[in-house]
XYZ file of C-alpha atoms in Angstrom:
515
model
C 62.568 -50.469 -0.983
C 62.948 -47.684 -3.845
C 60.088 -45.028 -3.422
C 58.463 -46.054 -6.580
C 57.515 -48.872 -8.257
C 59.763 -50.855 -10.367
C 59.514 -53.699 -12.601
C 60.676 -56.405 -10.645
C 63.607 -59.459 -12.679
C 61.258 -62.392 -14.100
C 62.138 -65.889 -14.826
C 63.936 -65.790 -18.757
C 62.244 -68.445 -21.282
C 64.511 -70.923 -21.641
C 64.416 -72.438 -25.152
C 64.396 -76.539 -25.338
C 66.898 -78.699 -26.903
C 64.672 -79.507 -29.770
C 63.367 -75.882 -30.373
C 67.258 -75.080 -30.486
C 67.865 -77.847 -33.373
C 64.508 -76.539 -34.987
C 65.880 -73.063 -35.148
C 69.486 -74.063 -35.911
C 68.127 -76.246 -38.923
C 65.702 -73.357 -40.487
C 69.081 -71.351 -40.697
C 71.107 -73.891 -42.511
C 68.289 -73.892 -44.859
C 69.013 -69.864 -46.205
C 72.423 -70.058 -47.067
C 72.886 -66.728 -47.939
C 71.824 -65.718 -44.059
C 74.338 -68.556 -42.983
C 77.237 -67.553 -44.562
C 76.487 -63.296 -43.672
C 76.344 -64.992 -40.396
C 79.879 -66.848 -40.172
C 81.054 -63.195 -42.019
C 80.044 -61.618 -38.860
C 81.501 -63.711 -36.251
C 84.810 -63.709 -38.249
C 85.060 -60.290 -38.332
C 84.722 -60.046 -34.393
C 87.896 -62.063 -35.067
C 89.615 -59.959 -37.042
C 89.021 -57.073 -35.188
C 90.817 -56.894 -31.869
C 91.508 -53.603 -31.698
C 87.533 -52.736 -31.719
C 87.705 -54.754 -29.112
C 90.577 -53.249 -27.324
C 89.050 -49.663 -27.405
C 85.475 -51.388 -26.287
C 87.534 -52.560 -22.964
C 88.928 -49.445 -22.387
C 85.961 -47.965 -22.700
C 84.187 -49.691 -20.170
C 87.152 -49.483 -17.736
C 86.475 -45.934 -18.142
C 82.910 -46.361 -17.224
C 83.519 -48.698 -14.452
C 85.922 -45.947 -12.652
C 82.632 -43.732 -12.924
C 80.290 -45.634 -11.843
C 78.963 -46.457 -8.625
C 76.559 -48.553 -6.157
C 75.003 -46.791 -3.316
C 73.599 -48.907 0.012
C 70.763 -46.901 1.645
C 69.626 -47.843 5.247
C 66.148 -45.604 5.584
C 63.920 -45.108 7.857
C 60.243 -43.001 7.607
C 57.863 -41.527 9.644
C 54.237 -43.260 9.688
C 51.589 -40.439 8.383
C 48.620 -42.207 9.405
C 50.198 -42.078 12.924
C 52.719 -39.545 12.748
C 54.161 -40.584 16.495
C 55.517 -43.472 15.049
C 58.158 -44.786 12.712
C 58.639 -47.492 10.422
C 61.443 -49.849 10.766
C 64.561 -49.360 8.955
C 64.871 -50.960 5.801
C 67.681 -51.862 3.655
C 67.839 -50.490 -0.316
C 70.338 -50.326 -2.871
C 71.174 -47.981 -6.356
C 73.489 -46.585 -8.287
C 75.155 -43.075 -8.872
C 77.609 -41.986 -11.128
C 80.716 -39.201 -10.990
C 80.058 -35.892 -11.877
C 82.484 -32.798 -11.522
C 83.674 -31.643 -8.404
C 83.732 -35.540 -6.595
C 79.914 -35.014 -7.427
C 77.755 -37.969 -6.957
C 74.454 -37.722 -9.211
C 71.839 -40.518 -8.618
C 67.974 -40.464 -8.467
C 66.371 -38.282 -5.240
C 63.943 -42.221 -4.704
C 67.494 -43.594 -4.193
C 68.293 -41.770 -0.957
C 64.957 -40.877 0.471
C 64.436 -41.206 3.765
C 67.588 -42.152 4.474
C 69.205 -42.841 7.994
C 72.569 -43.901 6.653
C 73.790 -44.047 3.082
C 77.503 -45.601 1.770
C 79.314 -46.157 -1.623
C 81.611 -47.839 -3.203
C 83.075 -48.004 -7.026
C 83.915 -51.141 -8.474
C 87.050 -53.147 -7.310
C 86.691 -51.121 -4.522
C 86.656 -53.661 -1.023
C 85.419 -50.552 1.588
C 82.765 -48.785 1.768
C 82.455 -45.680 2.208
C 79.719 -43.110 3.883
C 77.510 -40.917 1.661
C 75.999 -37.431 2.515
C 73.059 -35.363 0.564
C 74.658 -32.327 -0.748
C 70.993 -31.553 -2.371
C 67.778 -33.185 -3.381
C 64.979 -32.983 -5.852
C 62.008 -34.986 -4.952
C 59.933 -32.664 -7.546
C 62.405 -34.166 -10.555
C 64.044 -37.219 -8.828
C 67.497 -36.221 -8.892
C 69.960 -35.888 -5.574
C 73.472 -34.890 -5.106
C 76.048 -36.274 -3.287
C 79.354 -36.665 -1.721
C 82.124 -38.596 0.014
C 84.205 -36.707 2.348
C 86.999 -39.256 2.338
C 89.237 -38.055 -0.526
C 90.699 -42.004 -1.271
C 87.107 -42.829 -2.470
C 88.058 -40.777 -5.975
C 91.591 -42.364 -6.309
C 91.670 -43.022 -9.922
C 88.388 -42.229 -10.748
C 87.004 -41.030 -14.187
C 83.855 -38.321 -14.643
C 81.006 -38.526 -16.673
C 80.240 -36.119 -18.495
C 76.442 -34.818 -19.736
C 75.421 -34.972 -23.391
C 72.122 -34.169 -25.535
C 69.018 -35.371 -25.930
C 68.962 -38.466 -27.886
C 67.544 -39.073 -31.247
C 64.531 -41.222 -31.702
C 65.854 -44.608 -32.413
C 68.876 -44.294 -31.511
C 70.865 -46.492 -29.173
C 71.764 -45.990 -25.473
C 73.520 -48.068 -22.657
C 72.018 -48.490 -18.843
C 74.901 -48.836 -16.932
C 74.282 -49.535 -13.004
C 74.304 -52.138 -10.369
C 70.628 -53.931 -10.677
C 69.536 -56.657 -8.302
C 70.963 -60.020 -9.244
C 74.817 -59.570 -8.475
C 77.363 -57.036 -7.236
C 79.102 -56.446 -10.295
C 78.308 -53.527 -12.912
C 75.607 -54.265 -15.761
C 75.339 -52.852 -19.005
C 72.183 -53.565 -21.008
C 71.313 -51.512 -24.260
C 68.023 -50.386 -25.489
C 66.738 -47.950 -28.313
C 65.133 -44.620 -27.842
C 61.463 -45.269 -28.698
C 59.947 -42.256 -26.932
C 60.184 -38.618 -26.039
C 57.361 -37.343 -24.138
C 56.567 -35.001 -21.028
C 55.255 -37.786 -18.535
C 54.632 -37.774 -14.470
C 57.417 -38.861 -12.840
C 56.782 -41.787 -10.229
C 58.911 -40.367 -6.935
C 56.411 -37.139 -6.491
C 53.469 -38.919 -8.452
C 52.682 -34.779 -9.531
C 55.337 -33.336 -11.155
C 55.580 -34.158 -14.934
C 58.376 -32.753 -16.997
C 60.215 -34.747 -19.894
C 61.086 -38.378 -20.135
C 62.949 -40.420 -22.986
C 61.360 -43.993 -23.208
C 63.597 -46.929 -23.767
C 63.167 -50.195 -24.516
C 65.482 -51.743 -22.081
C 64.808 -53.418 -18.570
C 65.563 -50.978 -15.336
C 65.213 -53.033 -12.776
C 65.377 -52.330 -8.925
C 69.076 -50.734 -8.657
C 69.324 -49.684 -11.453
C 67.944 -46.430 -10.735
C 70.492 -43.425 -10.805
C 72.815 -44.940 -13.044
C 73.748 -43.166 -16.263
C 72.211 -44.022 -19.438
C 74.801 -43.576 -22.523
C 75.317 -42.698 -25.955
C 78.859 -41.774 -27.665
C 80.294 -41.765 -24.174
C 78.501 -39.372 -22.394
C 75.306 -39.283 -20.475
C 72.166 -38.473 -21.920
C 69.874 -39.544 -18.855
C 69.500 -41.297 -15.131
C 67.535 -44.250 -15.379
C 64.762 -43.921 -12.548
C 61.223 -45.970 -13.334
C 60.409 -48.570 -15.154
C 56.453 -49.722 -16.573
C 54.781 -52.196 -14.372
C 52.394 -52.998 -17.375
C 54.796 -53.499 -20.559
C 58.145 -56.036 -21.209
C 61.195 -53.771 -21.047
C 59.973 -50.237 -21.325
C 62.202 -47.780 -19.033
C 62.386 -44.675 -18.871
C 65.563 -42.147 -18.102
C 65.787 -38.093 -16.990
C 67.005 -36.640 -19.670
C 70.234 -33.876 -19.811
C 67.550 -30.916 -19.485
C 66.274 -32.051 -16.404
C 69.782 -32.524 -14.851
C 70.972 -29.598 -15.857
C 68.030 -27.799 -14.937
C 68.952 -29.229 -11.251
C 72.862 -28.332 -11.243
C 71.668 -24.470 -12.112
C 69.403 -24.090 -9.816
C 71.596 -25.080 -6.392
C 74.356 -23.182 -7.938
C 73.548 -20.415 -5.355
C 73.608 -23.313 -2.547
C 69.793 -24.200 -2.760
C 67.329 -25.639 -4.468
C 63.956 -23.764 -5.288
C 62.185 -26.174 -6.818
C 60.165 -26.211 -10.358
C 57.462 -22.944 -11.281
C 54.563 -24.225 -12.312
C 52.369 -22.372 -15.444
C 49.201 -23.488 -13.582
C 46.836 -23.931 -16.431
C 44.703 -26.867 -17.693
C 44.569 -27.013 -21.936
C 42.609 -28.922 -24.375
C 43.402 -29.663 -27.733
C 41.687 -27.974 -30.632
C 40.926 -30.245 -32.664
C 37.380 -30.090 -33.128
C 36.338 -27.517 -35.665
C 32.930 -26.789 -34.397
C 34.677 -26.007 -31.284
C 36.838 -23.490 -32.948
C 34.233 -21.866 -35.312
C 32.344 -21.682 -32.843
C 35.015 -19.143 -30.676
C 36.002 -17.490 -34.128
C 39.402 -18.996 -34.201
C 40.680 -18.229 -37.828
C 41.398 -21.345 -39.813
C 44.682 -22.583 -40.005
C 45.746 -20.879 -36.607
C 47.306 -24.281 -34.306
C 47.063 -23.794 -30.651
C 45.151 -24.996 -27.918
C 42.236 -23.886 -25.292
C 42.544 -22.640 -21.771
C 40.079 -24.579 -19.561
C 41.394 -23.882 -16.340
C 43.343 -21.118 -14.637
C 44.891 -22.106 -11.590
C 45.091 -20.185 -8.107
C 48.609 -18.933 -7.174
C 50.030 -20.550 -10.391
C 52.257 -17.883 -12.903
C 49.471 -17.844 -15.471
C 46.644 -16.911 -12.205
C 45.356 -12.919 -13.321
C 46.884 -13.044 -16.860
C 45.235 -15.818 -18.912
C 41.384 -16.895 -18.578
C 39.432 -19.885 -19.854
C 38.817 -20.017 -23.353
C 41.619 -18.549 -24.187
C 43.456 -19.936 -27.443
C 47.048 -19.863 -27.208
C 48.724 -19.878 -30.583
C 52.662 -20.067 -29.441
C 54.845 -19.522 -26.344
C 57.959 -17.508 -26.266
C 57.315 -17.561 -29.901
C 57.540 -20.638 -30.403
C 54.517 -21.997 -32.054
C 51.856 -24.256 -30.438
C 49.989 -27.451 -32.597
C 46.474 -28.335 -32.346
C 47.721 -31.110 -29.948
C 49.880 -28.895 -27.792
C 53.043 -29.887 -28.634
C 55.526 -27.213 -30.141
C 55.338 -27.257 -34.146
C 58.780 -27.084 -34.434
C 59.116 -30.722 -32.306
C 55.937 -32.542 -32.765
C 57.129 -34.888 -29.870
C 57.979 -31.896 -27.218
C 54.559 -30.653 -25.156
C 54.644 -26.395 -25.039
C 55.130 -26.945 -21.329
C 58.904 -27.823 -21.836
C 58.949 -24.563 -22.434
C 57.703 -23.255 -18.899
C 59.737 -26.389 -17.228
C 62.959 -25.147 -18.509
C 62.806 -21.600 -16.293
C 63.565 -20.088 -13.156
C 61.048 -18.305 -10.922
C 60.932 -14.588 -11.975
C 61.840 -15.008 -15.254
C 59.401 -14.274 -18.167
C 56.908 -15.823 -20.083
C 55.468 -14.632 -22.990
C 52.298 -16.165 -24.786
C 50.493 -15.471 -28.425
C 46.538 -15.806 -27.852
C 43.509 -15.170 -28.956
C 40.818 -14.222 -26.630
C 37.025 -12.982 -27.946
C 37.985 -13.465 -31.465
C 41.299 -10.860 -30.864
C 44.749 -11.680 -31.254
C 46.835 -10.545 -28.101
C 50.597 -10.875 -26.743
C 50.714 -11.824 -22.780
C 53.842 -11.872 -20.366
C 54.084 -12.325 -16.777
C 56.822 -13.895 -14.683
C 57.191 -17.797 -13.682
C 56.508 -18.387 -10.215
C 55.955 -22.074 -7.521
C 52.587 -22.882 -6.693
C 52.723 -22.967 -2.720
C 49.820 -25.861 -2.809
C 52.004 -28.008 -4.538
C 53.473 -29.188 -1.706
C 50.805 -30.921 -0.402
C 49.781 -32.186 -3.507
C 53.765 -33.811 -4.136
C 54.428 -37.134 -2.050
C 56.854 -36.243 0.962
C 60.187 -38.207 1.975
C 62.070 -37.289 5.137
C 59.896 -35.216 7.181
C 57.800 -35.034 10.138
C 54.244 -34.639 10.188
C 52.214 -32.534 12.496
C 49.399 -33.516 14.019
C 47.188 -32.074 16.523
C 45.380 -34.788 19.352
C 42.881 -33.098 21.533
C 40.450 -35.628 23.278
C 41.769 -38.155 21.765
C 40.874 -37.044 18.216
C 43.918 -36.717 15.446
C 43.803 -34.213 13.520
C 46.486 -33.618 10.494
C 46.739 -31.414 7.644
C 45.573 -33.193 4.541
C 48.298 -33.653 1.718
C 49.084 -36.775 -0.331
C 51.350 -39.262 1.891
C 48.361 -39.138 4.764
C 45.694 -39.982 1.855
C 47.365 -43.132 0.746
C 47.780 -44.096 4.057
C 44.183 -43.602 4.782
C 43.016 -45.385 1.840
C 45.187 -48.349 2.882
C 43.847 -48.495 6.559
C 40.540 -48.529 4.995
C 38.411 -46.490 7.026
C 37.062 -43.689 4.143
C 34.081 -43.969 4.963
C 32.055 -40.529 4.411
C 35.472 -39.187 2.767
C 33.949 -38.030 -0.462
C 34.567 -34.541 0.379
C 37.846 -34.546 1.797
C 39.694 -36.410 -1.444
C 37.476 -33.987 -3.894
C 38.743 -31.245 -2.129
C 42.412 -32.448 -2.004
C 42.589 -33.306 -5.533
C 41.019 -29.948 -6.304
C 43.494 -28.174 -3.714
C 44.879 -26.234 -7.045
C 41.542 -24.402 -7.475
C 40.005 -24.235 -3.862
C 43.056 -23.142 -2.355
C 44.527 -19.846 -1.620
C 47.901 -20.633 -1.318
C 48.257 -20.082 1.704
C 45.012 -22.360 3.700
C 45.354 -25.739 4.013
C 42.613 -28.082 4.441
C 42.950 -29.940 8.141
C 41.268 -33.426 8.583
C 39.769 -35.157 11.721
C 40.798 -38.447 10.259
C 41.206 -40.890 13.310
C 40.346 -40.914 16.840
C 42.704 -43.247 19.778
C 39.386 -44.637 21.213
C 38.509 -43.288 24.822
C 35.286 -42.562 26.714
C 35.609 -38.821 25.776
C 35.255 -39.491 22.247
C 33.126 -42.473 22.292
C 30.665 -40.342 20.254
C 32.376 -38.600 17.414
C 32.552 -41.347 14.667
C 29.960 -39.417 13.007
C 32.655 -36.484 11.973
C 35.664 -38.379 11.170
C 36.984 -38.029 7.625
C 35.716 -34.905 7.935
C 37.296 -31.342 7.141
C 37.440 -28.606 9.666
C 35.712 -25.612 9.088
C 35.696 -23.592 12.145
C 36.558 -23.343 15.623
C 33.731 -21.796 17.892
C 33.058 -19.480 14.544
C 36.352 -18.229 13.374
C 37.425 -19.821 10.205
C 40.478 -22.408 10.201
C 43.180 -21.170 8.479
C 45.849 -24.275 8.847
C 46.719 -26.954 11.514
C 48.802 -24.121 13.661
C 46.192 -21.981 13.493
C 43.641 -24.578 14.919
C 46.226 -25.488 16.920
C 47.052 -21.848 18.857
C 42.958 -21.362 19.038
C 42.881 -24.412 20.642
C 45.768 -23.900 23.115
C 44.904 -20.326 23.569
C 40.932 -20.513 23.970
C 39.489 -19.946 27.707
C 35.955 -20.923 26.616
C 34.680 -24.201 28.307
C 33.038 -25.961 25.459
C 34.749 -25.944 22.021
C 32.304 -25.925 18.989
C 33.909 -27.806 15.473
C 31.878 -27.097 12.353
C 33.011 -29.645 9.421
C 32.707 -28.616 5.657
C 29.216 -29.831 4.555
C 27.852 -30.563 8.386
C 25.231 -28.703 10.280
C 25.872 -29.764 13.223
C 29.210 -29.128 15.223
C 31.371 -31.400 16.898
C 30.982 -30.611 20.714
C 33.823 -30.910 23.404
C 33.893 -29.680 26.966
C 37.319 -28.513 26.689
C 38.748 -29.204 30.788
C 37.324 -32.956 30.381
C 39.304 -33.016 26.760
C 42.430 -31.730 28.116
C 42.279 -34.165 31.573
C 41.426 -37.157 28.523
C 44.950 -36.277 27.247
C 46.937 -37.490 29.717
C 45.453 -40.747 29.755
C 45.522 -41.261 25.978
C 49.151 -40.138 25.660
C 50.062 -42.576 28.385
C 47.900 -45.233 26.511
C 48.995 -44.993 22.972
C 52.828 -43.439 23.965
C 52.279 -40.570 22.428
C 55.603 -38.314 21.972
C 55.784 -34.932 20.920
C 52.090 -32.610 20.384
């Protein structure tokens, strides 16, 4: 299954026989809108060379489109020794230059083995990740056997699309092998958080047209080129959809151009609009000056030493900000676009006021290292320390859910107030480690009192990270190890020759690999 939710094909309503008459007779009663009807089906008639350059058209498309099998496999983070089974997926993909394949990052995630094939096509034929984007939901990638492209047609990318304008989903949705085209209109443009990472939000064009599971990474349309990948879909609305729109993508194909991909900077600020006036008299902002406050200044993010709370930023690369923090020159575009659209070390620049004086800031755009944790993970191991029996794992997003699922939270207040505040507590360079489980044994018959708990210190010296609990555990030649939990008086105690004897047993128990 696709990494995120999609909205999965209903049952259509199926109008009755006698509803059908009832509708057909309320038309022959308006014969004006009875004969413009007959007009228009006559002129479909009369017009077969619309029709011939429709067909070619989507020949065209066809030769550029294509549907990708996925075969994936992922690690369990609850019990990180262990894998899930492999399950079976499909998507779609469409040609770029350079026998490029672009299709959504969800698509391939995870993946053991991947293949292709365009239609008419009888083989299939193996896939390989060039490069992928979980933090935008975009992946690259390629066929090595040169007869897949045999008369094969690129795509190529256009501009955002207009409010109410039309566009065409083109992919290979569940329900058949052959290609689909459905059209919707462009009733949204909006920076929104994109499903895959369930952190990252950049821009997102709304449609009102069904993408349903297979859909995802296949072009969306307008004039013949592509102005977005189709990659989520609402679970709570009839045919709302959304696509990644050109800026994105291209955002994407710059930054690997150098053979990798960095990733998105992050401004690392929390706003609020300005829309009360006693809140603005009240920090002298001069009327008629649009912008928004600063409420929060994040650790390690670009903006961390240069802006402060209560600032009032008036415009951004001088571009000016609204009351609701959307540019003034697109009321539909949030300010952030702005930082979205750039490359670690280049510059930002912002117009403020801070205690009642106007100001000009700059600083360069930089990644927040404690994003990671914070972004959902695909394709990775995840390390985990057992010592008497007791699992210890650094905390980040894909071991929360987990958690949560296997419902044993209790006394876990702390630990998901602290990972959902990671962005202020952390440095950005500790990481919060978690005694989450224990692989029941006589040695730790007694320690369900500290589990959800998060590790403070190791016989007094402050934990850093998992490695660095882990090398002070390995390393230390103290008989009885002392754990001090966040918010606990009392320390976990081990005897740590008993602990290490334990081991043996409990990998040989639970077939532990690996740590």
């Amino acid at each position: 299954m696709p990494a995120i939710s999609e909205k999965k094909a209903v049952t259509p309503n199926i109008m009755d026989s006698n509803k059908l008459m009832q509708k057909q007779k309320k038309i022959l009663h308006y014969p004006s809108l009875f004969a413009s009807t007959i007009l228009f089906f006559i002129s479909l008639f009369l017009n077969p060379l619309g029709a011939e350059e429709s067909r070619q058209s989507i020949d065209e498309i066809r030769k550029s489109v294509v549907q990708i099998r996925v075969f994936s496999q992922a690690k369990d983070p609850f019990s990180p020794w262990m894998s899930s089974g492999i399950s079976a997926s499909t998507g779609s993909g469409f040609l770029i230059s350079q026998n490029r394949i672009l299709t959504n990052a969800h698509v391939v995630s995870n993946a053991k083995f991947m293949e292709t094939q365009r239609n008419n096509q009888t083989e299939w034929y193996e896939l390989k990740v060039l490069f992928i984007a979980h933090d935008c939901d975009l992946a690259l990638l390629e066929v090595s056997d040169p007869e897949f492209y045999n008369d094969s047609n690129y795509l190529e990318l256009g501009t955002l699309p207009e409010l109410a304008s039309p566009v065409d989903i083109v992919g290979y949705p569940i329900g058949g092998n052959k290609i689909s085209v459905s059209r919707g209109i462009v009733s949204r443009i909006e920076q929104s958080t994109y499903a895959h990472s369930q952190i990252d939000s950049h821009l997102v064009v709304q449609v009102d047209a069904a993408i349903n599971p297979g859909n995802s990474g296949g072009p969306a349309l307008q004039n013949g080129k592509v102005v977005g990948v189709a990659f989520q879909a609402s679970t709570k609305g009839e045919n709302i959809g959304y696509i990644i729109p050109t800026a994105v993508i291209q955002h994407f194909l710059k930054d690997i151009e150098d053979g990798i991909y960095h990733g998105y900077v992050e401004l690392g600020i929390q706003t609020q609009s300005s829309f009360s006036e006693s809140h603005r008299q009240f920090y002298g902002i001069p009327n008629g000056e649009e912008g928004v406050f600063v409420t929060k200044v994040l650790n390690q993010g670009s903006a961390d030493g240069y802006l402060k709370p209560r600032d009032y930023l008036t415009a951004i690369d001088g571009r000016k900000i609204g009351r609701n923090g959307n540019l003034l020159e697109s009321n539909s575009i949030d300010f952030l676009e702005v930082v979205d659209n750039k490359f670690a070390g280049e510059e930002i620049q912002f117009d403020l006021i801070r205690d009642k004086k106007k100001m000009k800031v700059k600083f360069a755009a930089k990644k927040m290292p404690q994003m990671e944790n914070q972004r959902a993970r695909y394709g990775v191991n995840y390390d985990y320390l057992v010592f008497g029996g007791l699992v210890f794992q650094t905390v980040n997003r894909d071991l929360l859910e987990a958690w949560s699922k296997n419902g044993q939270t209790q006394g876990g207040s702390l630990l998901v107030y602290r990972f959902y505040d990671a962005t202020t507590l952390s440095d950005g360079q500790s990481e919060d480690v978690v005694l989450y489980r224990k692989l029941p044994h006589p040695i730790n018959s007694n320690s369900d009192f500290y589990l959800n708990m998060v590790v403070e210190s190791l016989n007094g010296v402050r934990v850093k990270n998992l490695n660095h609990l882990k090398e002070m555990v390995e390393s230390s030649k103290e008989k009885t190890l002392r754990i001090q939990f966040y918010g606990v008086q009392v320390p976990l105690i081990m005897d740590r020759e008993e602990a290490e004897r334990a081991d043996l047993e409990i990998k040989k128990i639970y077939h532990l690999t690996g740590n």
